[in-house]
Tab-separated table of C-alpha atoms and ligand atoms in Angstrom:
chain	number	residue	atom	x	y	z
A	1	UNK	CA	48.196	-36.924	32.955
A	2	UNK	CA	45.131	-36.451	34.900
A	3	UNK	CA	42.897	-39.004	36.312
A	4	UNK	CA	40.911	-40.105	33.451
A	5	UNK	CA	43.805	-40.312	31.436
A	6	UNK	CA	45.359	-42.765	33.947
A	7	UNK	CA	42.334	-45.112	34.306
A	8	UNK	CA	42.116	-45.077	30.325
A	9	UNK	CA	45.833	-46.186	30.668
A	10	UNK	CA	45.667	-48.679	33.121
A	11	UNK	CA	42.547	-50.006	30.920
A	12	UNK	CA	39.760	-49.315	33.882
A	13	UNK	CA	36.512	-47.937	32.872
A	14	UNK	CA	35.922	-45.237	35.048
A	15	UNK	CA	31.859	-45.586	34.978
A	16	UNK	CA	32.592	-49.240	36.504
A	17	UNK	CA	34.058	-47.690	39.817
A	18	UNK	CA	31.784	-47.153	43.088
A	19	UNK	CA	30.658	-43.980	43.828
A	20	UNK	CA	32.780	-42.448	46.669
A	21	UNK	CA	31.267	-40.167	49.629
A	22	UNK	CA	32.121	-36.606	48.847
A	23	UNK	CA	33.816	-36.011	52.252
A	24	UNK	CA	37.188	-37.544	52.777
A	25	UNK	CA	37.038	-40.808	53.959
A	26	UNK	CA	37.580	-41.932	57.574
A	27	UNK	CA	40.369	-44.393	57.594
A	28	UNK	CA	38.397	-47.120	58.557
A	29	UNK	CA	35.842	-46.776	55.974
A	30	UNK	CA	39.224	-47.299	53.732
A	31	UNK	CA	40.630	-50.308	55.625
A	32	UNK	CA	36.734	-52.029	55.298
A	33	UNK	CA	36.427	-51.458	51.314
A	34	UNK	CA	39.775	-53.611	51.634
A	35	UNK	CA	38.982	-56.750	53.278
A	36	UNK	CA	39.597	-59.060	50.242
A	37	UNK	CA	35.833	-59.178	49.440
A	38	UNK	CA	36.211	-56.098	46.306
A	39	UNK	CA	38.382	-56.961	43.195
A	40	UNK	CA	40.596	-55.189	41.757
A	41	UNK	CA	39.282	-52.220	39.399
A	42	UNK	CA	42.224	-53.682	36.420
A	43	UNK	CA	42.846	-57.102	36.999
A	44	UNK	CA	40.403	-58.559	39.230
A	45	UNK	CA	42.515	-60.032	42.168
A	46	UNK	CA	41.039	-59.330	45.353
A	47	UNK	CA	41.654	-55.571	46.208
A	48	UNK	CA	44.355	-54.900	48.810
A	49	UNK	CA	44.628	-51.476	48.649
A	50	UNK	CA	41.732	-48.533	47.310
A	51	UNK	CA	41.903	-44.761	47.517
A	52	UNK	CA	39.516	-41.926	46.111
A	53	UNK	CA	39.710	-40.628	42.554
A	54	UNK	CA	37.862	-37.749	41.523
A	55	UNK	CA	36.771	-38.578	37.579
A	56	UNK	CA	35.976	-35.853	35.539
A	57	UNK	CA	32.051	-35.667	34.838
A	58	UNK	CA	31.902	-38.542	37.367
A	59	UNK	CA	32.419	-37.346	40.428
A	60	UNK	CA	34.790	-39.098	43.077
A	61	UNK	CA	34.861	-42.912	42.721
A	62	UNK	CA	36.813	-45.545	44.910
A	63	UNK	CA	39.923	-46.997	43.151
A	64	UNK	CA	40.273	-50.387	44.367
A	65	UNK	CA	43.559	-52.733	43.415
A	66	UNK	CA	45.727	-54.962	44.362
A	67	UNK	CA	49.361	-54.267	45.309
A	68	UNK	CA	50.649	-54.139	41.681
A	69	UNK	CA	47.848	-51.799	40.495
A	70	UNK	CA	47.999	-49.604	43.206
A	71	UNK	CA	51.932	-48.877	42.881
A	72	UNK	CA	50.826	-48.879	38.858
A	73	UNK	CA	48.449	-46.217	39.455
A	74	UNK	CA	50.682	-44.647	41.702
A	75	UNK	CA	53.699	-43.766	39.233
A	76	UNK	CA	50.873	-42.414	37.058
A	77	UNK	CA	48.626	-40.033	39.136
A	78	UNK	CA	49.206	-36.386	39.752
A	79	UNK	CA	50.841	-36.189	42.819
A	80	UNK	CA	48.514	-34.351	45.679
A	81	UNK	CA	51.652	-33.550	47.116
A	82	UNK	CA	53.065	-29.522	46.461
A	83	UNK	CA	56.734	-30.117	45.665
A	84	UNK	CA	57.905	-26.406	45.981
A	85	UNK	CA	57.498	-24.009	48.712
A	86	UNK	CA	55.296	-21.738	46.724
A	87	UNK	CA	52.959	-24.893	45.901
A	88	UNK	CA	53.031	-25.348	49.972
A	89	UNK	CA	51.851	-21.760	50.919
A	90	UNK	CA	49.397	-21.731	48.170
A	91	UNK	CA	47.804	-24.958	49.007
A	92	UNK	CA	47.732	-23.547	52.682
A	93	UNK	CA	46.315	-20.146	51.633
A	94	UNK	CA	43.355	-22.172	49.860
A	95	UNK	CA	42.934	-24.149	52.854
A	96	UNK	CA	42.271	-20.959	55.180
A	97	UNK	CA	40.321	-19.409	52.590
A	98	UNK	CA	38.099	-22.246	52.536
A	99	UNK	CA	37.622	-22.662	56.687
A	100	UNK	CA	37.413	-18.721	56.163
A	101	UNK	CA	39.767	-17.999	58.383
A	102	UNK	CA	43.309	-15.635	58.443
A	103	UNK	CA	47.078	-17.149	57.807
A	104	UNK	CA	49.765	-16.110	59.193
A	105	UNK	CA	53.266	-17.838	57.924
A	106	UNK	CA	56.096	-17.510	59.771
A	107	UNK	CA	59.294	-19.025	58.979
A	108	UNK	CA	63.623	-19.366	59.640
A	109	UNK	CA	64.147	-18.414	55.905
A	110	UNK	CA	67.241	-15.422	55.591
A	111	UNK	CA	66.498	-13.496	52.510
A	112	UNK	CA	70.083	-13.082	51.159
B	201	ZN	ZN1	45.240	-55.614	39.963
């Protein structure tokens, strides 16, 4: 289920979201967006907790919910998370092929 899919589940229109900076956000620009003043992109209680979606044809947008929503949206967004070893080194080859630089792994695995 990819992000679109998940905000057409959770019944939030996408288009209604702020647009998001397209650098990662420093943590305090997150804690600010959460003050109490926002509501909640579903259900409209004030936002306690908001984190950055990327939306197809969008762009990245700020998902702002409260507590329910966010563990809501949690269960139902692709994790960012590599859960294998091979997703691990991969994600960590992109990364140094994106600061251009080399990568050298070294690790305690035995091959048997
Ligand atoms: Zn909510």
């Amino acid at each position: 289920m990819d992000t679109d899919d998940v905000l057409r589940t959770l019944g939030i229109d996408p288009a209604a979201l702020d647009p998001a900076p397209p650098w990662a956000p420093y943590r305090g620009t997150s804690l600010a967006r959460i003050d109490g003043s926002r509501p909640c992109a579903r259900c409209g209680q004030p936002a306690r907790a908001t984190r950055v979606v990327d939306v197809p044809g969008l762009g990245r947008r700020w998902l702002d919910t409260c507590r329910d929503d966010f563990l809501a949206a949690s269960r139902l967004l692709p994790s960012r998370m590599p859960s294998t070893v091979e997703g691990i080194v991969a994600d960590l080859r992109a990364a140094a092929a994106e600061a251009g630089t080399d990568l050298t792994i070294v690790t305690d695995d035995v091959a048997g």
